[in-house]
Tab-separated table of C-alpha atoms in Angstrom:
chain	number	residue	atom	x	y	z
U	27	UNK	CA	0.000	0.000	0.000
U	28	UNK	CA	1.424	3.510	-1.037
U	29	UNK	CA	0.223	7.119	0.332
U	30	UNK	CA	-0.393	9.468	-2.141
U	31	UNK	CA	0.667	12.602	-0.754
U	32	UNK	CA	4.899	11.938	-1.319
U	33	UNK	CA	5.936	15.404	-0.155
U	34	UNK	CA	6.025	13.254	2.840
U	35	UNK	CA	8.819	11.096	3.417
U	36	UNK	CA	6.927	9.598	7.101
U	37	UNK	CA	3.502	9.174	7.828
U	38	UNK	CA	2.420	7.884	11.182
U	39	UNK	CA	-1.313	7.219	11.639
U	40	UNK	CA	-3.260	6.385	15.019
U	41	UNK	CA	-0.390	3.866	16.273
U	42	UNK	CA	-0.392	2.799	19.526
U	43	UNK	CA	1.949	0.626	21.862
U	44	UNK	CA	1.919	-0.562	25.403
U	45	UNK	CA	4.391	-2.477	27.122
U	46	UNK	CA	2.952	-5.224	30.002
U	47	UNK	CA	-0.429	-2.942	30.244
U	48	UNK	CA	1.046	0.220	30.690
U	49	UNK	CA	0.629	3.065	27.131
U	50	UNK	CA	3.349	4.345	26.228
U	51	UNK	CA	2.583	5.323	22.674
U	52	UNK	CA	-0.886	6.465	22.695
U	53	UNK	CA	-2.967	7.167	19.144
U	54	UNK	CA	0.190	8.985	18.016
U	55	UNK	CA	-0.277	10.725	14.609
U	56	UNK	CA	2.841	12.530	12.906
U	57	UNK	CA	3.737	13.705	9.387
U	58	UNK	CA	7.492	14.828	8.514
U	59	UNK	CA	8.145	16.603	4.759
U	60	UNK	CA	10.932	15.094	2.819
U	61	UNK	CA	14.188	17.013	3.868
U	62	UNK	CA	12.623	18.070	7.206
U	63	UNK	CA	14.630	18.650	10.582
U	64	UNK	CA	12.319	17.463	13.177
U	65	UNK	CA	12.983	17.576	16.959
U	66	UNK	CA	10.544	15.060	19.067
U	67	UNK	CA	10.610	16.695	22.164
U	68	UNK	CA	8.870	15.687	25.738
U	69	UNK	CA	10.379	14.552	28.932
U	70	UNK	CA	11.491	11.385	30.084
U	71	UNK	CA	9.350	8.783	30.045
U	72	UNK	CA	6.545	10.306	27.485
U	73	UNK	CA	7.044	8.016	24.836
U	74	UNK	CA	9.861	9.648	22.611
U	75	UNK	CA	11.948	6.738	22.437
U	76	UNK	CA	9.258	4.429	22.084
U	77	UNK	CA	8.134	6.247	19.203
U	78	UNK	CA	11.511	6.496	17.154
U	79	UNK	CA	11.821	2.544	17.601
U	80	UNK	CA	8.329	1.921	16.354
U	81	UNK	CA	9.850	3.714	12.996
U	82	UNK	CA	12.801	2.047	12.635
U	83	UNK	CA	10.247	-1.673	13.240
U	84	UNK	CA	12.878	-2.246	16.522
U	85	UNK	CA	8.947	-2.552	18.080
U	86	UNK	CA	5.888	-4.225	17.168
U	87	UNK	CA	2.927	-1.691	17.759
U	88	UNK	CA	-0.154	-2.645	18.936
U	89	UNK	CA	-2.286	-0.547	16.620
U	90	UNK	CA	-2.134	1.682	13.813
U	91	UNK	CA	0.113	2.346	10.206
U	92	UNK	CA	3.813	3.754	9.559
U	93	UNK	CA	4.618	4.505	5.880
U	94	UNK	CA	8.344	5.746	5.278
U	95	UNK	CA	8.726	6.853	1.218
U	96	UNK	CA	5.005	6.384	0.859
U	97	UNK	CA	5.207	2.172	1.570
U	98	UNK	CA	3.543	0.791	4.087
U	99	UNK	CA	5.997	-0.625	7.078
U	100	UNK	CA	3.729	-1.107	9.663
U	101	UNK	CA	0.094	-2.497	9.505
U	102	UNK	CA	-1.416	-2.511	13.600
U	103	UNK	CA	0.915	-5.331	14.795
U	104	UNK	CA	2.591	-6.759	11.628
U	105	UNK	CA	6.202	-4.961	10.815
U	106	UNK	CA	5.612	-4.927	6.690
U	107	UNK	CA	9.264	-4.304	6.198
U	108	UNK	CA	12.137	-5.303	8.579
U	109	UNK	CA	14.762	-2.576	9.948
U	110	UNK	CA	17.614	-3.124	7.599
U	111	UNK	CA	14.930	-2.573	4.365
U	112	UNK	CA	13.665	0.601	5.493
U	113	UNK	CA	15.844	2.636	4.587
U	114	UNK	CA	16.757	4.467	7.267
U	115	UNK	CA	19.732	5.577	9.233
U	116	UNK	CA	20.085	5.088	13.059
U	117	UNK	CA	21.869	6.961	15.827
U	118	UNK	CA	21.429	5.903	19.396
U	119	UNK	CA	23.058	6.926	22.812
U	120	UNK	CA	24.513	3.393	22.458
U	121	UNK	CA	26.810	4.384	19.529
U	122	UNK	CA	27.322	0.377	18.854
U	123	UNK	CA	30.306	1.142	16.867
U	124	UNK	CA	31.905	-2.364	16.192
U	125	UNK	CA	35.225	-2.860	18.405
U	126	UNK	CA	36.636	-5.348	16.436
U	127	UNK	CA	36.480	-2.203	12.820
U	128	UNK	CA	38.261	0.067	12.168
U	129	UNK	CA	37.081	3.852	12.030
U	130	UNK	CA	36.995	3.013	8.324
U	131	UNK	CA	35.346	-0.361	8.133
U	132	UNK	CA	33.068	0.528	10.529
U	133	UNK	CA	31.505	3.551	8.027
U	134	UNK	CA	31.496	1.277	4.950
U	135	UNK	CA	30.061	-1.805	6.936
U	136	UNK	CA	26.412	-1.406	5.254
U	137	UNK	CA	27.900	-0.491	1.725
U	138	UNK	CA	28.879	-3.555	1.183
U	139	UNK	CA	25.578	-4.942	-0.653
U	140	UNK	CA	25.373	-1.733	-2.940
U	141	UNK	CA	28.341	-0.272	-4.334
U	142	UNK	CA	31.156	-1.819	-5.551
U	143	UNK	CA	34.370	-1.651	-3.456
U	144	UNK	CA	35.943	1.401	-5.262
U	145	UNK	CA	32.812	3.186	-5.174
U	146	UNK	CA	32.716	2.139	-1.223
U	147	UNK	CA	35.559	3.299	-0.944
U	148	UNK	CA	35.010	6.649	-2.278
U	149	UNK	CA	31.753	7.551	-0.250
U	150	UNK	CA	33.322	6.736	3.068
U	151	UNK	CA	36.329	8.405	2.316
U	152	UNK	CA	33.714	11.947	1.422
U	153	UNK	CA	31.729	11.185	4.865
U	154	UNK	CA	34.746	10.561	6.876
U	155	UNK	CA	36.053	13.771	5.841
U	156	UNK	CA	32.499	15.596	6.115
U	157	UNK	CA	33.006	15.199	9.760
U	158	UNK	CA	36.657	15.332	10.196
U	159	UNK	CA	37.590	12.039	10.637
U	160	UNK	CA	39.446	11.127	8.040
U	161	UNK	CA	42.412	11.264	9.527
U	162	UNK	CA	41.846	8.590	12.192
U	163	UNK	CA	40.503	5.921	9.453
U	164	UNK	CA	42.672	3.025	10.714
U	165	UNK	CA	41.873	3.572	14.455
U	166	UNK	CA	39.292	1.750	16.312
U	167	UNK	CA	36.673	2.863	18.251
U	168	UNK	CA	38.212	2.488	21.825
U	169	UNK	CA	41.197	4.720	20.586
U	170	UNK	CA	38.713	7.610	20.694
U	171	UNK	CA	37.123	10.206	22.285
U	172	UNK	CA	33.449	10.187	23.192
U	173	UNK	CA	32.830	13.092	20.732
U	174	UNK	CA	34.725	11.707	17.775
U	175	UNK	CA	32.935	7.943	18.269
U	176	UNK	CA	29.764	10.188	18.010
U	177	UNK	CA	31.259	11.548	14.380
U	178	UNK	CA	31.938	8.080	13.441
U	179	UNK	CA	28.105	6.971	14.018
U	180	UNK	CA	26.631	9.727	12.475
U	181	UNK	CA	29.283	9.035	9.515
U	182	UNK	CA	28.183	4.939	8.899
U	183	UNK	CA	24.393	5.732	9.372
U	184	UNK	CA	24.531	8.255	6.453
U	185	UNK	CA	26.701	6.084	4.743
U	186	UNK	CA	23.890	4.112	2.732
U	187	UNK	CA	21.976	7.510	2.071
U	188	UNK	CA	18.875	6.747	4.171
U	189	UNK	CA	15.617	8.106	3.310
U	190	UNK	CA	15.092	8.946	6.841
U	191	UNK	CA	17.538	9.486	9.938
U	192	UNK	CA	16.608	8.743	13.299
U	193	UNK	CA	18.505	10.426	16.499
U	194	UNK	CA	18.333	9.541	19.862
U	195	UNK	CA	19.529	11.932	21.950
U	196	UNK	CA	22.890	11.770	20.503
U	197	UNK	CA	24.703	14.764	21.992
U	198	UNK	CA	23.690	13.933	25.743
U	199	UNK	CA	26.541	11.929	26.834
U	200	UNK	CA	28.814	15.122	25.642
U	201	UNK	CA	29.936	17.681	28.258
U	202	UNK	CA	28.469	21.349	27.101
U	203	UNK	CA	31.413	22.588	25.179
U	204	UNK	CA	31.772	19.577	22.951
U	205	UNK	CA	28.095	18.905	22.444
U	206	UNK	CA	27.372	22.298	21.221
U	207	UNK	CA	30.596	21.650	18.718
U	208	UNK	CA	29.653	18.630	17.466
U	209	UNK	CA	26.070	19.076	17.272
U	210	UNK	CA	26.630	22.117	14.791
U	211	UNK	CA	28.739	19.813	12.947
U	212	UNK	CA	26.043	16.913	12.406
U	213	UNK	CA	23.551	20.004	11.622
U	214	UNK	CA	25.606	20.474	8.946
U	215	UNK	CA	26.568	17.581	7.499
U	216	UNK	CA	23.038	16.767	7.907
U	217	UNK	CA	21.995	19.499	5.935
U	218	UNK	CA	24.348	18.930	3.073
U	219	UNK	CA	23.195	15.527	2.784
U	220	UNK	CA	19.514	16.953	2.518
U	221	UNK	CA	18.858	14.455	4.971
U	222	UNK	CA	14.979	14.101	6.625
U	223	UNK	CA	15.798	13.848	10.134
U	224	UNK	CA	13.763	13.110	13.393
U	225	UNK	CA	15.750	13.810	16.664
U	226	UNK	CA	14.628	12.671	20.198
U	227	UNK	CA	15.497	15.240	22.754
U	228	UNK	CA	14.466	16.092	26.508
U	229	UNK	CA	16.068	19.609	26.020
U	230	UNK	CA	14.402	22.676	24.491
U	231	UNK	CA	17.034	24.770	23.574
U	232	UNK	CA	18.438	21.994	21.619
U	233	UNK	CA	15.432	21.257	20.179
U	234	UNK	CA	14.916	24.763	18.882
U	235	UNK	CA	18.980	25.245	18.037
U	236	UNK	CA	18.756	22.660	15.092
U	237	UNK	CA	15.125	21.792	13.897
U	238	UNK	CA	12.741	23.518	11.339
U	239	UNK	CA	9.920	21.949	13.631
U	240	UNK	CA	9.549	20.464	16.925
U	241	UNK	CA	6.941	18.431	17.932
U	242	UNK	CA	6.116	18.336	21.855
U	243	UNK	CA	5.267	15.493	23.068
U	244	UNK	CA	3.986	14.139	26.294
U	245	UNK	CA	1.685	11.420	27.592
U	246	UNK	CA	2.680	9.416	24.197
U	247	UNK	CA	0.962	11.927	21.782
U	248	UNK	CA	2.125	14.886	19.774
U	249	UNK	CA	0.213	17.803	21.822
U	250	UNK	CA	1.588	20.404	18.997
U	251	UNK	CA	3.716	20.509	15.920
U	252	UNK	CA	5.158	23.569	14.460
U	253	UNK	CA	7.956	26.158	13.745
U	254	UNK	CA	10.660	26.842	16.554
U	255	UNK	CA	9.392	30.000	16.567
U	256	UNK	CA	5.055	29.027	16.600
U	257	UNK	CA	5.934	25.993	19.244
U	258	UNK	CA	7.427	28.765	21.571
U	259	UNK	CA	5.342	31.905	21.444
U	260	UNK	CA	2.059	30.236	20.600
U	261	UNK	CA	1.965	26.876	23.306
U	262	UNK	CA	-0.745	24.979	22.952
U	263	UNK	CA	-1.534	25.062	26.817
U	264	UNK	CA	0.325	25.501	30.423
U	265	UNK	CA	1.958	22.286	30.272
U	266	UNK	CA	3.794	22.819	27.117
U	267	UNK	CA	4.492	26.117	27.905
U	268	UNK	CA	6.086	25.525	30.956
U	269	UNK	CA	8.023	23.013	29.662
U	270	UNK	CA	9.380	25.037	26.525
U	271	UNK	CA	10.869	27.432	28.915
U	272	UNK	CA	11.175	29.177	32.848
U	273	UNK	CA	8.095	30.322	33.568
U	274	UNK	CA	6.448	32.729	35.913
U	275	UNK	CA	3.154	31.479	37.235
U	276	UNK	CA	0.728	33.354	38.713
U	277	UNK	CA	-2.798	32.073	39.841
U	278	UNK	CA	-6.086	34.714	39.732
U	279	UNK	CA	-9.700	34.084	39.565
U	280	UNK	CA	-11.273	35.810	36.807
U	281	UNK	CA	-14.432	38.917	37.218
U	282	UNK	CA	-16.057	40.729	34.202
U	283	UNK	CA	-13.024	39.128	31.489
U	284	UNK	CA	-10.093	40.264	33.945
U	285	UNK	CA	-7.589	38.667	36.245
U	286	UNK	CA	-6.500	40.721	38.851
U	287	UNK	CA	-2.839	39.931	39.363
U	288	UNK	CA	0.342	41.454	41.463
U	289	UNK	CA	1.030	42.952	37.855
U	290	UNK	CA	-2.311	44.092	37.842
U	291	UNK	CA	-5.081	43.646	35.514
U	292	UNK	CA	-4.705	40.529	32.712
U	293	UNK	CA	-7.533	40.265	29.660
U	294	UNK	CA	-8.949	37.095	29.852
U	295	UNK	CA	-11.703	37.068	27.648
U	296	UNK	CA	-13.537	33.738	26.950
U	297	UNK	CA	-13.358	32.433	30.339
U	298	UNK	CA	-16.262	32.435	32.418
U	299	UNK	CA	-16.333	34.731	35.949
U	300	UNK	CA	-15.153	32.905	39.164
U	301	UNK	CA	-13.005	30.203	37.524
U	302	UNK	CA	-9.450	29.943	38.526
U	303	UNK	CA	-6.677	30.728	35.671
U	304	UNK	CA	-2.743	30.515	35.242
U	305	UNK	CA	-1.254	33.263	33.766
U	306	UNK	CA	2.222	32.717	32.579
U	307	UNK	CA	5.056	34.809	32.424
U	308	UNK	CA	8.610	34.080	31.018
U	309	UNK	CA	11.086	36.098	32.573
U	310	UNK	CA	12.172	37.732	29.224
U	311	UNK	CA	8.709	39.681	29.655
U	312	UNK	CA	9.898	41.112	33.019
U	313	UNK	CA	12.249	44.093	33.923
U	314	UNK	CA	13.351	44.665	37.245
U	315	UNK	CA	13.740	48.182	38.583
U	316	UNK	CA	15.450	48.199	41.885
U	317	UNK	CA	14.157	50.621	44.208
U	318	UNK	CA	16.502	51.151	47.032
U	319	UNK	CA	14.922	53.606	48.869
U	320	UNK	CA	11.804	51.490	49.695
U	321	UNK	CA	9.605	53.985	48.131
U	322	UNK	CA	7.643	50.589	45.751
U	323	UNK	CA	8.315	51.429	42.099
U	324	UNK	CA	9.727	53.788	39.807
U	325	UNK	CA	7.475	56.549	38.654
U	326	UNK	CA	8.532	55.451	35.244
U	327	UNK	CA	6.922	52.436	35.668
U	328	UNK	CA	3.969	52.144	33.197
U	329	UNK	CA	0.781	52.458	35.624
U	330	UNK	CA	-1.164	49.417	36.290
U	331	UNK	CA	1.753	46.451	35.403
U	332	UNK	CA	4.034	47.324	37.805
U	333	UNK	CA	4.449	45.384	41.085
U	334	UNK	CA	6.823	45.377	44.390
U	335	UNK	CA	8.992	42.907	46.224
U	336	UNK	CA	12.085	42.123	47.471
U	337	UNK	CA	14.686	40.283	46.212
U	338	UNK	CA	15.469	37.375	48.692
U	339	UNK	CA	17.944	35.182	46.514
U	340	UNK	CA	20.475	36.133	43.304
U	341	UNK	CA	22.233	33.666	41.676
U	342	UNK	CA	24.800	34.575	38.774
U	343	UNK	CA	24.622	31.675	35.665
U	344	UNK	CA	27.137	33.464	33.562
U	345	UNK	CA	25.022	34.871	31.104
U	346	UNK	CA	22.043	35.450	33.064
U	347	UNK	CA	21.048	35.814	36.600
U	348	UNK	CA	18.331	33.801	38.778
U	349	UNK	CA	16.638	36.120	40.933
U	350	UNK	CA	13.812	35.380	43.190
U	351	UNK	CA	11.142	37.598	44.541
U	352	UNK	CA	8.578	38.004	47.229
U	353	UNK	CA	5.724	39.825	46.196
């Protein structure tokens, strides 16, 4: 069975999966555009890993369809096509780079099947020195660093120019520095390749560093799927929004479409009088105006959003500070 619509290289419909009782991938609907960046992102335990093996057919679902390059893979519980004919490239946290290969053999293990040994040769050689490993072709994977193993993976998964690559949290063994190194390397190579990616990540930033959309996830669905830029100034609801980013929460009961707030007065209109609301503030909407002389705050202070308090903790972070306040 084929999907019509082939501007889309995935299509997940209604799939499900549980594991001894318990859903972990719950009616979980998804559609990712040929050459598309997409971050899955959620927090532990909501199903993100799950999901990715479901696509690669490393698990059975229980219910629904998966159609990579418009063929059907997965039919409810039957896996249509096996792992190794999907097409697809995988990187794990487990990097499974064979000990027993070198740098070199390990990139050109899958080749072997599809392109004669000059020709092997030739596209390992080009990947190898895409991410700047070329030079450490006859070493083995216990020879290096946890950062250029990481190169190495990404190298032999692309090797075979999948239709689809699949991340899993690849950067998160990395300390800061490095990750943010080698993750704008992969980006890139990634890019060149005109790769369709989906990447499994717990962090936001991340998330919003390298896709073109990010789709949050919790609970084992997609709650939204958009832009960077949509997913993080238009949340669905509180949960995602809290989760995309610090937040400032306050809690107010709303009269005649208003919240009255220690900022002051919020619109809330829609929203019936006497129920309870969150209003949430990220502290990029906030400026603090220090008023040492304990006489509340500054007259420049536009009327009717300002609010007092004193600061009771400051932490420096290096680029930003932490501050907390009593209101």
């Amino acid at each position: 069975m084929f999907k019509s619509n082939t501007d889309n290289i995935l299509i997940i419909e209604n799939v499900t999966k549980s594991f001894n009782g318990n859903l972990v991938v719950n009616d979980l609907n998804l559609e990712i555009k040929t050459g598309e960046f997409m971050c899955l992102l959620g927090p532990s335990g909501c199903g993100k890993t799950t999901a990715l093996r479901l696509i690669a057919g490393l698990e059975e679902a229980d219910e629904g369809y998966i159609y990579i390059g418009g063929e059907l893979v997965t039919s409810g519980s039957k896996i249509k096509k096996h792992t190794q004919f999907r097409d697809i490239g995988i990187v794990f946290q487990d990097l499974s780079l064979f000990p027993h290969l070198t740098v070199i053999e390990n990139v050109s293990f899958g080749l072997k099947n599809s392109l004669n040994r000059s020709e092997a040769l030739e596209r390992t050689e080009f990947l190898l020195k895409s991410v700047e490993m070329l030079s450490d072709k006859d070493k083995y994977p216990h020879m290096l660093s946890g950062g250029e193993q990481q190169r190495v993976a990404l190298a032999r998964a692309l090797a075979p120019k999948p239709k689809i690559m699949l991340m899993d949290e690849p950067f998160s063994s990395l300390d800061n520095r490095l990750r943010d190194e080698i993750r704008d390397l992969t980006l890139n190579v990634l890019k060149d390749e005109k790769s369709s990616v989906i990447m499994v990540t717990h962090d936001p930033e991340e998330a919003m560093k390298v896709s073109d959309s990010i789709g949050v996830m919790r609970e084992g669905r997609i709650y939204q799927k958009g832009a960077p830029y949509n997913v993080y100034n238009k949340p669905v609801d509180n949960e995602s929004a809290k989760f995309l980013s610090n937040s400032n929460v306050i809690l107010g009961s709303v009269l005649n479409s208003q919240t009255n707030t220690p900022f002051g007065l919020f619109m809330t209109p829609g929203v019936d009088d006497g129920l309870n609301v969150e209003i949430i503030i990220r502290p990029q909407h906030l400026k603090i105006d220090f008023d040492r002389n304990g006489k509340g705050p500054s007259p420049t202070a536009e009327r009717g959003i300002a609010a007092s308090g004193q600061v009771y903790r400051a932490r420096f972070l290096g680029k930003e500070s932490l501050k907390e306040i009593k209101m």
